[in-house]
XYZ file of C-alpha atoms in Angstrom:
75
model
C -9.038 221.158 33.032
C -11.172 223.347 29.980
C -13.248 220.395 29.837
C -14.433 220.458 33.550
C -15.916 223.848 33.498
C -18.398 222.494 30.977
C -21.636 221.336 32.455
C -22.111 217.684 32.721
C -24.602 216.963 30.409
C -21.963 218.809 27.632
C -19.331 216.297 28.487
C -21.369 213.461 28.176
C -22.877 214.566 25.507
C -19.517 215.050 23.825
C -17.741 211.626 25.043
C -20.923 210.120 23.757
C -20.299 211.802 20.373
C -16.420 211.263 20.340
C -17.410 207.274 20.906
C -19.841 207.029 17.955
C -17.693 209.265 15.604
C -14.326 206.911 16.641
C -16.460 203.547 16.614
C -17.706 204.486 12.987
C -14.473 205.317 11.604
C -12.521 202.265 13.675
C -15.740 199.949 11.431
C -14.736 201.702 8.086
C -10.943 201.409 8.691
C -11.370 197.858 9.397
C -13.026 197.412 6.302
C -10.195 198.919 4.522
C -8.075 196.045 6.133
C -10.085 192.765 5.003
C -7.926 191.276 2.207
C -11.702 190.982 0.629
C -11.914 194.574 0.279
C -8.520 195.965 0.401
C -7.517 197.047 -3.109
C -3.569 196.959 -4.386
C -3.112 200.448 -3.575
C -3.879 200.236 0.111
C -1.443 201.256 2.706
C -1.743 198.832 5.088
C 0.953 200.748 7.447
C -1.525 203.617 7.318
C -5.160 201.330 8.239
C -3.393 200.325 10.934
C -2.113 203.956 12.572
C -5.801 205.073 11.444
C -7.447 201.751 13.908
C -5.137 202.315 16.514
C -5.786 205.967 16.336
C -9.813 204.941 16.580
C -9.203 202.229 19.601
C -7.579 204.999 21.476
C -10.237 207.916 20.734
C -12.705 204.957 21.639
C -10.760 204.272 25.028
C -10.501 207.852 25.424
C -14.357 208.528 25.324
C -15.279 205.666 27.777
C -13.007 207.021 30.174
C -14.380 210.223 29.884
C -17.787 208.382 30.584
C -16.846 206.726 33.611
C -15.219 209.685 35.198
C -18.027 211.576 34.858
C -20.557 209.002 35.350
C -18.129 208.109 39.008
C -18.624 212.057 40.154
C -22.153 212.282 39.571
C -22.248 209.052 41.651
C -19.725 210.517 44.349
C -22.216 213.909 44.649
């Protein structure tokens, strides 16, 4: 993997940014999904692809976390 040949600090620097980035955007897409907030012309279709895209960035970051955080351990 690319990713691997980056030192470790890097990739947890970078999970740790790709988990504050996706957990912003997941809060602001949720927004756009309240019925409080939502306005007529929102595709709700489209908030939803957008939060599951977010969840799955989010998921994707915490692995990243615990893989590296389980080979520092392992060393």
């Amino acid at each position: 993997l690319v990713s691997l040949q980056k030192p470790r600090s890097e990739l947890v620097r970078t999970s740790l940014r790709l988990l504050t980035s996706s957990a912003l955007r997941l809060q602001s897409e949720c927004r756009k999904a309240l019925p409080l907030e939502s306005c007529p012309g929102t595709d709700v279709q489209l908030v939803t692809q957008q939060v599951i895209q977010c969840a799955y960035d989010i998921a994707k970051a915490a692995k990243q976390l615990v893989t590296i955080t389980t080979k520092e351990n392992n060393n």
